[in-house]
PDB file of C-alpha atoms in Angstrom:
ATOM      1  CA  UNK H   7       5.167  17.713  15.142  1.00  0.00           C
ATOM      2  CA  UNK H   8       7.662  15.279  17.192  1.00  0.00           C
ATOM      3  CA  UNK H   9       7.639  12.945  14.704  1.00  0.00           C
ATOM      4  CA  UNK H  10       8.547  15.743  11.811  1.00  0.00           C
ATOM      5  CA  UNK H  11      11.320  17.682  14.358  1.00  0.00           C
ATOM      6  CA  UNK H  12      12.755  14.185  14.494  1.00  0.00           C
ATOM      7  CA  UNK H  13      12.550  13.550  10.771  1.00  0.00           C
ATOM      8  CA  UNK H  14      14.714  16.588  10.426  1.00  0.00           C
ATOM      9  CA  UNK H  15      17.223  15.724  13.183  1.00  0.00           C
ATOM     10  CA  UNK H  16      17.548  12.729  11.109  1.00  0.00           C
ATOM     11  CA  UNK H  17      18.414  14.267   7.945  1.00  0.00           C
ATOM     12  CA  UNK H  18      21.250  16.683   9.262  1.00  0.00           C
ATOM     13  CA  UNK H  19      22.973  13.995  11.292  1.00  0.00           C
ATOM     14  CA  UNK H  20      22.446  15.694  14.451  1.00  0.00           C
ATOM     15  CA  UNK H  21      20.992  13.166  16.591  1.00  0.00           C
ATOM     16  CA  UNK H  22      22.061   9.362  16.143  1.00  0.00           C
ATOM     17  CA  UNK H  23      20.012   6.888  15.095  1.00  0.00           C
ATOM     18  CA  UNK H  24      20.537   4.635  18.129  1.00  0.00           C
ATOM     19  CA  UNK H  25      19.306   7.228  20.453  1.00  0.00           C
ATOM     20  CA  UNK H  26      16.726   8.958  19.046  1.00  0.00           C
ATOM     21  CA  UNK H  27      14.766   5.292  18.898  1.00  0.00           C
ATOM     22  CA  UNK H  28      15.682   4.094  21.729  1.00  0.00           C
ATOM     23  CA  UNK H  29      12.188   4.500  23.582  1.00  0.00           C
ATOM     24  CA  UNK H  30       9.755   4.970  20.406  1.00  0.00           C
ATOM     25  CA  UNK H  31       7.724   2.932  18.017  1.00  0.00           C
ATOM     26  CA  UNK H  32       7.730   4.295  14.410  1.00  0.00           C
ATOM     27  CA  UNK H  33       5.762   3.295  11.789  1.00  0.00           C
ATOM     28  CA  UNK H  34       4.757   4.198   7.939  1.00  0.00           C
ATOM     29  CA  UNK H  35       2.811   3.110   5.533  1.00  0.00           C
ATOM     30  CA  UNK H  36       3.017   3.556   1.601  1.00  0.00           C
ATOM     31  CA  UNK H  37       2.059   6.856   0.342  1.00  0.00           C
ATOM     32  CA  UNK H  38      -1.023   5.579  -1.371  1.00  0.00           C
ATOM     33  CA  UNK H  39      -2.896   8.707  -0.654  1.00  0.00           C
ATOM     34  CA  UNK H  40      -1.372  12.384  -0.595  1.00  0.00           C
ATOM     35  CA  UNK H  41       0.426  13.429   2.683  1.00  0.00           C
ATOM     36  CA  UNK H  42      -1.965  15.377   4.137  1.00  0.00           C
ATOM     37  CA  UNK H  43      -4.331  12.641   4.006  1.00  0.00           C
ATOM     38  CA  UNK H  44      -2.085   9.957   5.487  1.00  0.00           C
ATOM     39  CA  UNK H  45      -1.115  11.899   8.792  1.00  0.00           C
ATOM     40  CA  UNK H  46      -5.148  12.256   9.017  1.00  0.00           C
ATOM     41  CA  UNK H  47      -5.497   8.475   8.886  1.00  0.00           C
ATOM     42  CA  UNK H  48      -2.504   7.417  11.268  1.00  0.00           C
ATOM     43  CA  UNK H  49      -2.149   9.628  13.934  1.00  0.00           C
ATOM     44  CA  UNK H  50      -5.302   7.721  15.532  1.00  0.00           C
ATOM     45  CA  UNK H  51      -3.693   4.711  14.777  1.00  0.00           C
ATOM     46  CA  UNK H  52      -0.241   6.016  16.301  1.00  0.00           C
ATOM     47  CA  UNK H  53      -2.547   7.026  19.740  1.00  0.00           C
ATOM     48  CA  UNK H  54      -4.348   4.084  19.712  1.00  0.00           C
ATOM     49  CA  UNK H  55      -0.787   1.856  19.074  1.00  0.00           C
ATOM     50  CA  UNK H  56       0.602   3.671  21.818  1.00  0.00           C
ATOM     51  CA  UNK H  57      -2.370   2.990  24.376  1.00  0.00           C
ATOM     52  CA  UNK H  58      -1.811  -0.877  23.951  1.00  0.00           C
ATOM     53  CA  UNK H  59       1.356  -0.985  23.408  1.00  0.00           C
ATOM     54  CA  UNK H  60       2.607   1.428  26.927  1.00  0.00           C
ATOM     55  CA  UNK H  61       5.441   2.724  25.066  1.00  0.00           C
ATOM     56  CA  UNK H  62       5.919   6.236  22.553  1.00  0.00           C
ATOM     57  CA  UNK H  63       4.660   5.379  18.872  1.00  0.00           C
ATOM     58  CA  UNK H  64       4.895   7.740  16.415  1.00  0.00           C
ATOM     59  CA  UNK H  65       3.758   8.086  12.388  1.00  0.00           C
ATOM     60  CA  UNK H  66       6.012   9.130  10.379  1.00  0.00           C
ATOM     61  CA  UNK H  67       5.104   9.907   6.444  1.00  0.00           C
ATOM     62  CA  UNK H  68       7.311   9.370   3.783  1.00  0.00           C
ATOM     63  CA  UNK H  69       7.642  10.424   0.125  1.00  0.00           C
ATOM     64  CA  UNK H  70       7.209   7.071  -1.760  1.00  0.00           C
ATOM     65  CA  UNK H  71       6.705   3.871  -1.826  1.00  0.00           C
ATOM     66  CA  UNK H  72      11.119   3.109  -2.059  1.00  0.00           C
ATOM     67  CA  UNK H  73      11.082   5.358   0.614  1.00  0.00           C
ATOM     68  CA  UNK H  74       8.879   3.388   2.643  1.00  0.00           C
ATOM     69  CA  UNK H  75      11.490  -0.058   2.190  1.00  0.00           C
ATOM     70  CA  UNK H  76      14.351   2.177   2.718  1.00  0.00           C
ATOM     71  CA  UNK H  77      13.096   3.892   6.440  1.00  0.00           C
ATOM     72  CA  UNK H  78      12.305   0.056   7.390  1.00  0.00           C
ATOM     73  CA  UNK H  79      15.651  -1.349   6.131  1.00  0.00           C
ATOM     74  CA  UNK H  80      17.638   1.922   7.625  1.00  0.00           C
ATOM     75  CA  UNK H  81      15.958   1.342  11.300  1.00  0.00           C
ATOM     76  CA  UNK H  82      14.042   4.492  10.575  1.00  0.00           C
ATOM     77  CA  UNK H  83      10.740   3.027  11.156  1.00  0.00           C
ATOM     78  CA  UNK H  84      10.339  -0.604  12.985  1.00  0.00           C
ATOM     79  CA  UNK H  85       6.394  -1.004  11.574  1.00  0.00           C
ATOM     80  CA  UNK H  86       5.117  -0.522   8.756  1.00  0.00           C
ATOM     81  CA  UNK H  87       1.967  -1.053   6.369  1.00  0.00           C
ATOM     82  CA  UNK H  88       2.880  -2.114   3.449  1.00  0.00           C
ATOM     83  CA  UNK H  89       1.356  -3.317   0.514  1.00  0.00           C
ATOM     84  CA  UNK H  90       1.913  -6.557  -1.218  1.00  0.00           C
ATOM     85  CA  UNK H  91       5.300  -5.997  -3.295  1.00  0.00           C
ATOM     86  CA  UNK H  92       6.370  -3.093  -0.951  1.00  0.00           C
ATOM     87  CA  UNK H  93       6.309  -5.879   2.333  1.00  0.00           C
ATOM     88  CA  UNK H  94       8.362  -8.660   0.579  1.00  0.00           C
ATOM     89  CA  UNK H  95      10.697  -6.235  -0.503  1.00  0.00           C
ATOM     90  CA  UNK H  96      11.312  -4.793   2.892  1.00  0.00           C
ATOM     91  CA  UNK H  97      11.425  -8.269   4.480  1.00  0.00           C
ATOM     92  CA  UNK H  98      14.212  -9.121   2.080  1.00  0.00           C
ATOM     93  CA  UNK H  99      16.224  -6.687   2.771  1.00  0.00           C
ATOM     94  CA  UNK H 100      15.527  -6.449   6.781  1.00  0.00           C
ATOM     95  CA  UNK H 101      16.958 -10.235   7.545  1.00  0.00           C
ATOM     96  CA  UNK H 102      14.596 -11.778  10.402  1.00  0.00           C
ATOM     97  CA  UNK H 103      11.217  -9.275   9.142  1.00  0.00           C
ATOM     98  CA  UNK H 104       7.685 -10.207   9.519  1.00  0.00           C
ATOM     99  CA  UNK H 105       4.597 -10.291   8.291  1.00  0.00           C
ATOM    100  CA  UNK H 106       2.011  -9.943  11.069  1.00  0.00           C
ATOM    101  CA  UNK H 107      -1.443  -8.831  10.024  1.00  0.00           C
ATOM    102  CA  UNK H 108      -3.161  -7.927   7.048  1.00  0.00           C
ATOM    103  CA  UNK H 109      -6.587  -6.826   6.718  1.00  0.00           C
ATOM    104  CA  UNK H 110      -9.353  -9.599   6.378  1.00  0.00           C
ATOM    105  CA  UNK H 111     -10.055  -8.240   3.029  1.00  0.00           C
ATOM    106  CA  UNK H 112      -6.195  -8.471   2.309  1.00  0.00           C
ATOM    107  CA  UNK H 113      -5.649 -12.639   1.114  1.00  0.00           C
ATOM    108  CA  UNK H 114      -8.430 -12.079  -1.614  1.00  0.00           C
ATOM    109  CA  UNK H 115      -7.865  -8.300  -2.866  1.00  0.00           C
ATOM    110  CA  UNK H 116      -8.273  -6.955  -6.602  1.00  0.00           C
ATOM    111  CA  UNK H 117      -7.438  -4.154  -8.396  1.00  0.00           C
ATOM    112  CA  UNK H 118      -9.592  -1.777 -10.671  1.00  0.00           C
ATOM    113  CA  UNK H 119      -9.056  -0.879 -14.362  1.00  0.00           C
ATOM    114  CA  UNK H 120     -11.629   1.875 -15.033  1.00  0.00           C
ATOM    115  CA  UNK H 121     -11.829   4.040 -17.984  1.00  0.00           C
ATOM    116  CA  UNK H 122     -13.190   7.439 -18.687  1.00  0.00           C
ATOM    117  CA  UNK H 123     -16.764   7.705 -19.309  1.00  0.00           C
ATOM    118  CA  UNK H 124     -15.824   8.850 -23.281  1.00  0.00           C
ATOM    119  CA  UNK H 125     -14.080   6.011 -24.239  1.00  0.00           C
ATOM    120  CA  UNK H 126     -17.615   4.360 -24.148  1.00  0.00           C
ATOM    121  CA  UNK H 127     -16.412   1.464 -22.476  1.00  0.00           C
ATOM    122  CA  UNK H 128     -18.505  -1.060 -19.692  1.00  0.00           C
ATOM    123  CA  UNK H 129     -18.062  -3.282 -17.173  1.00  0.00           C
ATOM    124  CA  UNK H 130     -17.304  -6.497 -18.076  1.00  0.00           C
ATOM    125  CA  UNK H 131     -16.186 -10.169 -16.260  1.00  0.00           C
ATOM    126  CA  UNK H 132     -13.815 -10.331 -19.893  1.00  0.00           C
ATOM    127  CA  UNK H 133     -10.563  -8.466 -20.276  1.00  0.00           C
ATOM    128  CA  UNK H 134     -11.250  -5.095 -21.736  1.00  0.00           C
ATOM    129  CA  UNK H 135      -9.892  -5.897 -24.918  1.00  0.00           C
ATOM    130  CA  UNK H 136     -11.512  -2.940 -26.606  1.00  0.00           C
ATOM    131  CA  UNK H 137      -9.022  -0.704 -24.907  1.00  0.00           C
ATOM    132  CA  UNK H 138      -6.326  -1.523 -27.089  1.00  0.00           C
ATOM    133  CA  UNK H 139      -4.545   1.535 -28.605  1.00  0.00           C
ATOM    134  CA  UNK H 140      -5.861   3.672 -25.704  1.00  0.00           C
ATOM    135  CA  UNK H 141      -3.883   5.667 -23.212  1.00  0.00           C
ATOM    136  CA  UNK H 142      -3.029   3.681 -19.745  1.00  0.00           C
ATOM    137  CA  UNK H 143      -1.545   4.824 -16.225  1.00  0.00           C
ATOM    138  CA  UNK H 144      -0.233   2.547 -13.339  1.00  0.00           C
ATOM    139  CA  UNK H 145      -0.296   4.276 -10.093  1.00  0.00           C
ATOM    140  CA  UNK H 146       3.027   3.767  -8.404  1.00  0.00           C
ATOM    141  CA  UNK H 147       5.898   1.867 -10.110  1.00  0.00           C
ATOM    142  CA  UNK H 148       6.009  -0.380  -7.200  1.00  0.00           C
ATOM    143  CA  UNK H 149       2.614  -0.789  -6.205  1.00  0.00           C
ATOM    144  CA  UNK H 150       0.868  -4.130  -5.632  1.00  0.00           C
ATOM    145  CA  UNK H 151      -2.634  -3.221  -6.768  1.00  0.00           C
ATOM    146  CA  UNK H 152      -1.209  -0.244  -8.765  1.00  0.00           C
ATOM    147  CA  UNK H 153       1.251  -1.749 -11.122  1.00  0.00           C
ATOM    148  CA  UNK H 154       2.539  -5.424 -10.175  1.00  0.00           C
ATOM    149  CA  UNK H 155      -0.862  -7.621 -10.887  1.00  0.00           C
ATOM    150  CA  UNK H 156      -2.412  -5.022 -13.417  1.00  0.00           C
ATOM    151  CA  UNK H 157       0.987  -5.564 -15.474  1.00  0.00           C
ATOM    152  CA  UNK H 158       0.723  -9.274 -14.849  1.00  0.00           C
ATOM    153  CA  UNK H 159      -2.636  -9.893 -15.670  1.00  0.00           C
ATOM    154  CA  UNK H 160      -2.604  -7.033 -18.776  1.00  0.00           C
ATOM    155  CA  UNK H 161       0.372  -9.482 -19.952  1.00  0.00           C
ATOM    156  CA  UNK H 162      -1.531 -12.777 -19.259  1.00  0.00           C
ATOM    157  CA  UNK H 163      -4.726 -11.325 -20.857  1.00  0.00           C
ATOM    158  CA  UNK H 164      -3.055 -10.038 -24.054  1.00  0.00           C
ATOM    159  CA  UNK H 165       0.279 -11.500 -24.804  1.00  0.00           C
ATOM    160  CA  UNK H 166       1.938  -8.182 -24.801  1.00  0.00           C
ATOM    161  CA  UNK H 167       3.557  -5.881 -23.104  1.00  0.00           C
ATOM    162  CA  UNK H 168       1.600  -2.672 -21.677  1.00  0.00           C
ATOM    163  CA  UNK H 169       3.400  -0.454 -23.901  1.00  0.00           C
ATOM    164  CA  UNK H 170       2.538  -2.734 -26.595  1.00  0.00           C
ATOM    165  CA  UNK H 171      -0.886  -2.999 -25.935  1.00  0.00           C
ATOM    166  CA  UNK H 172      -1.648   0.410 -25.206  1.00  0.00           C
ATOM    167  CA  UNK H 173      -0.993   3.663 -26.849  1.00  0.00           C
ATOM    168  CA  UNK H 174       1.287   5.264 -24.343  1.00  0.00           C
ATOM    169  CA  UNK H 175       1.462   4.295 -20.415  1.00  0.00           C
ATOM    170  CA  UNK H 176       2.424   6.277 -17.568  1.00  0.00           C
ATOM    171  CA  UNK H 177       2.578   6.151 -13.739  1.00  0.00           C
ATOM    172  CA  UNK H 178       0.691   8.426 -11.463  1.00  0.00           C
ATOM    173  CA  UNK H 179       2.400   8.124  -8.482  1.00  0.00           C
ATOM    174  CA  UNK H 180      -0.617   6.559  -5.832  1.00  0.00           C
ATOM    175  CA  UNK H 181      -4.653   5.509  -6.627  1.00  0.00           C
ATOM    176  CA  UNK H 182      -6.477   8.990  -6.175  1.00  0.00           C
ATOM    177  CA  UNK H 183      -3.991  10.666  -8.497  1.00  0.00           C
ATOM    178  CA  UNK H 184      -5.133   7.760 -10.878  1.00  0.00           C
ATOM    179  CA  UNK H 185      -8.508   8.225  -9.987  1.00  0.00           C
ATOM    180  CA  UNK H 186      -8.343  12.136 -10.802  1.00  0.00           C
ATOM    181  CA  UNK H 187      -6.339  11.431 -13.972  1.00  0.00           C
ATOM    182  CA  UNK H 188      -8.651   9.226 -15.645  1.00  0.00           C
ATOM    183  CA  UNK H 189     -11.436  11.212 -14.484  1.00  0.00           C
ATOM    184  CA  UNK H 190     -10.312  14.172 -15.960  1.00  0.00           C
ATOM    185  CA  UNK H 191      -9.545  12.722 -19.088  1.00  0.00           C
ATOM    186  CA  UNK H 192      -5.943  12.957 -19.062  1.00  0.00           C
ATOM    187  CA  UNK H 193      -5.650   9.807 -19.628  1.00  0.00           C
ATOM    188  CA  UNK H 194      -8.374   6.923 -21.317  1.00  0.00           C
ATOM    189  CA  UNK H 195      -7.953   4.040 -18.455  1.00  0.00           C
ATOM    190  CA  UNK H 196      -6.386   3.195 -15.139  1.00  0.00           C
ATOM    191  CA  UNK H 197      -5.815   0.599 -12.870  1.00  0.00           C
ATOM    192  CA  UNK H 198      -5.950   1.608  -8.640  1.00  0.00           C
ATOM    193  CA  UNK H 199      -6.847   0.032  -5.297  1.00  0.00           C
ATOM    194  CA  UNK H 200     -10.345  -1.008  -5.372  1.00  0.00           C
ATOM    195  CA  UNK H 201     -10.904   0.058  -2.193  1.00  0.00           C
ATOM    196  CA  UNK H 202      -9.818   3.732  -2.937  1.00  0.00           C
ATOM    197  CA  UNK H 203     -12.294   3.681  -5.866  1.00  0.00           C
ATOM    198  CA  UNK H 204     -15.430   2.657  -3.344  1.00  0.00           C
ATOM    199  CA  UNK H 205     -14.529   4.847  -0.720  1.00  0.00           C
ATOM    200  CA  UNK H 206     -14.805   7.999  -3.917  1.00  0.00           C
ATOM    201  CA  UNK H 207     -17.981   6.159  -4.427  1.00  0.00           C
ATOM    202  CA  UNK H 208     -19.197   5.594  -1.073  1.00  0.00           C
ATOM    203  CA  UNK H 209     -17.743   9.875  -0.380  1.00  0.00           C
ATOM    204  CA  UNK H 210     -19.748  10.869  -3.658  1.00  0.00           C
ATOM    205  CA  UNK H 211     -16.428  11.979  -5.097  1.00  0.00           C
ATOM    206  CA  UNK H 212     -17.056  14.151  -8.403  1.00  0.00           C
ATOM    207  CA  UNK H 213     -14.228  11.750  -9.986  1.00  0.00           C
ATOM    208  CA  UNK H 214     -16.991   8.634  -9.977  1.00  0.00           C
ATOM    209  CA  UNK H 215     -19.291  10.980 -11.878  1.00  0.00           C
ATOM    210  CA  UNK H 216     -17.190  10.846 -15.167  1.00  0.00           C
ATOM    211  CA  UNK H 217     -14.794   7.523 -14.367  1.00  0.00           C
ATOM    212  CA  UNK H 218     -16.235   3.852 -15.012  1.00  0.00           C
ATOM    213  CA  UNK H 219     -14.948   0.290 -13.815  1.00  0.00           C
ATOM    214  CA  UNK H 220     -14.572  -1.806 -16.599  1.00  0.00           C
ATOM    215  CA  UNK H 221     -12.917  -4.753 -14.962  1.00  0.00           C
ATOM    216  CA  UNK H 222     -11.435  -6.742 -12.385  1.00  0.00           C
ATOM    217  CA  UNK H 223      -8.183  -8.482 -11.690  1.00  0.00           C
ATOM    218  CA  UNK H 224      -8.307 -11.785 -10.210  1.00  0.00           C
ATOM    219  CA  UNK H 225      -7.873 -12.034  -6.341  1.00  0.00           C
ATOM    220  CA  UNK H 226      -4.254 -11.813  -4.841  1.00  0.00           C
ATOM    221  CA  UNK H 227      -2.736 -11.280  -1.550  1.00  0.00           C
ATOM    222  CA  UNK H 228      -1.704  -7.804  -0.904  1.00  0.00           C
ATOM    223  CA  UNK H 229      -1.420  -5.130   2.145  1.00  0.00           C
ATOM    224  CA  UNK H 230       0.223  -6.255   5.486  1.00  0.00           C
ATOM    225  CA  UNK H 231       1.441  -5.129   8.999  1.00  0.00           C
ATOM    226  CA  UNK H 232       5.579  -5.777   8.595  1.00  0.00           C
ATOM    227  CA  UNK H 233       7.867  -5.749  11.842  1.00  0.00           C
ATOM    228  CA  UNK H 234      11.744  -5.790  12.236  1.00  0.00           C
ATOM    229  CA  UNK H 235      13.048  -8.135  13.542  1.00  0.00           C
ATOM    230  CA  UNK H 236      15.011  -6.846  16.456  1.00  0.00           C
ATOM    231  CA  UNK H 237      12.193  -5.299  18.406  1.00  0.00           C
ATOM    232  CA  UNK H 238      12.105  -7.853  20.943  1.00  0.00           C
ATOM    233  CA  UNK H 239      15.588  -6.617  21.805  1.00  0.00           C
ATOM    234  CA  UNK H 240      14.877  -2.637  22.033  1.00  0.00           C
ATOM    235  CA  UNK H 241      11.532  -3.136  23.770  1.00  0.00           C
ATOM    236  CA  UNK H 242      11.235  -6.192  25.436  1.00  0.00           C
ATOM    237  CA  UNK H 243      10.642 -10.221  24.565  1.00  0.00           C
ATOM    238  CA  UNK H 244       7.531 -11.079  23.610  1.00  0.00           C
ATOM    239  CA  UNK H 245       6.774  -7.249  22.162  1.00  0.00           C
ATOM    240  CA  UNK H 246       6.485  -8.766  18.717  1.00  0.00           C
ATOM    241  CA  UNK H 247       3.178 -10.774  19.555  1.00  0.00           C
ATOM    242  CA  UNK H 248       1.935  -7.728  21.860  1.00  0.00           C
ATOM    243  CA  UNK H 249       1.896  -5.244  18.461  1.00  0.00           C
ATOM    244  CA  UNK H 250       0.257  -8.324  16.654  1.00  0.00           C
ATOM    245  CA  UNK H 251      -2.484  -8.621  19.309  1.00  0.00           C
ATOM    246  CA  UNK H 252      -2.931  -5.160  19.629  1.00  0.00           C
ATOM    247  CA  UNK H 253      -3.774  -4.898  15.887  1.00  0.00           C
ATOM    248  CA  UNK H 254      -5.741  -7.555  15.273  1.00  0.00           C
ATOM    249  CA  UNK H 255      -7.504  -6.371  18.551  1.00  0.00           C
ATOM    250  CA  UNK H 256      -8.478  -3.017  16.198  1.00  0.00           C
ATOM    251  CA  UNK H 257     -11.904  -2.816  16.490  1.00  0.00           C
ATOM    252  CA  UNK H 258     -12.705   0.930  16.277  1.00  0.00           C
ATOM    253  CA  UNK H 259     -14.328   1.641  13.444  1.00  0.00           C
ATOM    254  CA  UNK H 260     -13.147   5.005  13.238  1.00  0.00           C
ATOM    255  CA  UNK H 261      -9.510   2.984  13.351  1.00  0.00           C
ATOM    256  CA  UNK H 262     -10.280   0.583  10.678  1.00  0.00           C
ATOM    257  CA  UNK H 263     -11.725   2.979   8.724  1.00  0.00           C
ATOM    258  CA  UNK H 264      -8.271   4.402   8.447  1.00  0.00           C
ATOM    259  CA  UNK H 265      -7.474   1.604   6.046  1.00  0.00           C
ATOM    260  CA  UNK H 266     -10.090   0.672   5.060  1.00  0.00           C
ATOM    261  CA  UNK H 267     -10.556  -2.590   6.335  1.00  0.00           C
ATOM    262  CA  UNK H 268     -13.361  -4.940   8.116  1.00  0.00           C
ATOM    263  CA  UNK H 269     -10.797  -6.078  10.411  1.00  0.00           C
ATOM    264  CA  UNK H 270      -6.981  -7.566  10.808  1.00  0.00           C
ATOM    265  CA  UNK H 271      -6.226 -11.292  11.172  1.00  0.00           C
ATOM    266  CA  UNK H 272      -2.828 -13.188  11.405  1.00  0.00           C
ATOM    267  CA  UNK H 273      -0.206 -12.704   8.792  1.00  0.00           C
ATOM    268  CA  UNK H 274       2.823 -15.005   7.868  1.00  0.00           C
ATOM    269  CA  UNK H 275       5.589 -14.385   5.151  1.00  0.00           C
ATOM    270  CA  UNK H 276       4.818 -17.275   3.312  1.00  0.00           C
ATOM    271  CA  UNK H 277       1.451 -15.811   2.774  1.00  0.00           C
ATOM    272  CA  UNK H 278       2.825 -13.353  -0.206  1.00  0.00           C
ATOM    273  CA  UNK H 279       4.504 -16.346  -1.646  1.00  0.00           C
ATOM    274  CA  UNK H 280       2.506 -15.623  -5.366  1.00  0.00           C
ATOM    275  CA  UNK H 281       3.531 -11.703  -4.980  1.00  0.00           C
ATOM    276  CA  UNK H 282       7.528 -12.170  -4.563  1.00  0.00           C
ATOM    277  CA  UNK H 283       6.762 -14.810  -7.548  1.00  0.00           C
ATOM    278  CA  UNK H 284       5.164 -12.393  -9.815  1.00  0.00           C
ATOM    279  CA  UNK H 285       7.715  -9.881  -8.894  1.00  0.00           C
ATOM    280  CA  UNK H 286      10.404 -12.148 -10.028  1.00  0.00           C
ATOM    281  CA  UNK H 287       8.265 -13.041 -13.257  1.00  0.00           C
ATOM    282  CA  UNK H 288       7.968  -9.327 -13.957  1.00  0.00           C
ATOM    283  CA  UNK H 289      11.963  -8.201 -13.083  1.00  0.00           C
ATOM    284  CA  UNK H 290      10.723  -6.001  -9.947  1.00  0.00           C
ATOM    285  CA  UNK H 291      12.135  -8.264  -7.359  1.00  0.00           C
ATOM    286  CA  UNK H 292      16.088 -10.195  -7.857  1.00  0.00           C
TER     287      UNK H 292
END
């Protein structure tokens, strides 16, 4: 509720920045998932942050994945967990950003293309080439897993465009709206977060029942912890490498489950080197 009362504070310009975040850790992540379930999954996090940490950390939502960059850039959030495209953009716009942690599943992480069940298509290790002419949706327009290395490799695999190759294309907006979109028939095939599509499985989600994977992408670097760089300042020297500790110390697995992820391990910048490159390639990144 604090973190909500503050939100609004924010948006009426009745409290200044500088002093309502003077003594409190905020963090986001993309809205891969709807709302409701995000607060779910980080307000553990936020408890158990806070624990390690000894200072006020609160989650605060946003709308989308710009939205996400923008709170970081504006000083609106200090932390954040971002994906792949989402964390190089923030860090080049937030001078003296970093990477910190990414999931141990993060450095090799693929995406999904699945189809519905009545296109009659099947798994294969080949491009799904027999999709061509079918109906297509990303998930979020700047999503790593979603839209940036689906669009790369659906231009690598085909020599076209996705607009060319497919029927019509759309966006969803985040992976379980994909999920339910494909499984419902609205449209023929997806691409989503592969780890959203084995937790459905894993849940015995009613969206597995009529959805198939048909391929995946090559492995890529993608989700990370990013901090600003002038934390140290607000909260002490050395607080940098204390959040970094205290997530790669996450060993809960009612925490990691949040993500999902195995476990976190050290992050750098330079490790999403081949995302800000494909993001160039692709005219998502200047």
């Amino acid at each position: 509720m604090k973190a909500f009362l503050i939100m609004g504070a924010l948006c009426f310009g009745t409290v200044p920045i500088d002093s309502v975040f003077a003594q409190t850790l905020y963090f986001s992540a993309i809205p891969d998932e709807d709302e409701t379930a995000l607060v779910t999954r980080f307000t553990k996090v936020a408890e158990y942050l806070e624990k390690e940490l000894g200072v006020d950390v609160a989650f605060l939502p946003v709308k989308s994945y710009a939205a996400s960059v923008t709170a970081f850039r504006n000083d609106q959030i200090q932390l954040a967990w971002f994906g792949g495209l989402t964390g190089v953009q923030a860090r080049m716009m937030t001078p003296g950003s970093r990477a910190i942690a990414q999931g141990k599943e993060d450095p090799t992480f693929v995406s999904y293309f699945i189809a519905n069940e009545s296109t009659g298509l099947a798994e294969s290790d080949q491009f799904p080439a027999a999709a061509k002419g079918m109906t297509f949706t990303f998930g979020a327009k700047t999503s790593t897993s979603g839209r940036l290395m689906p669009e790369y490799n659906i231009r690598l695999e085909t020599g076209q465009a996705p607009d060319e190759f497919f029927s019509r294309v759309g966006f969803s907006g985040d992976h379980s709206q994909t999920l339910r979109l494909v499984s419902s028939g609205a449209w023929q095939v997806g691409a989503l977060n592969y780890t959203v599509y084995d937790k459905a499985v894993s849940n015995g989600d009613p969206e597995v029942e009529t959805t198939r994977i048909i391929w995946k992408t090559p492995p890529y670097p993608d989700y990370n912890w990013t901090i600003r760089g002038d934390v140290d300042e607000r909260f002490g020297e050395g607080f940098t490498e204390k959040v970094q500790a205290s997530l790669i110390g996450m060993t809960a697995p009612e925490l990691l489950a949040a993500f999902p992820r195995e476990a976190f391990i050290p992050a750098q910048n330079g490790d999403f080197a081949p995302i800000e490159e494909t993001g160039r390639v692709l005219g998502l990144l200047p």
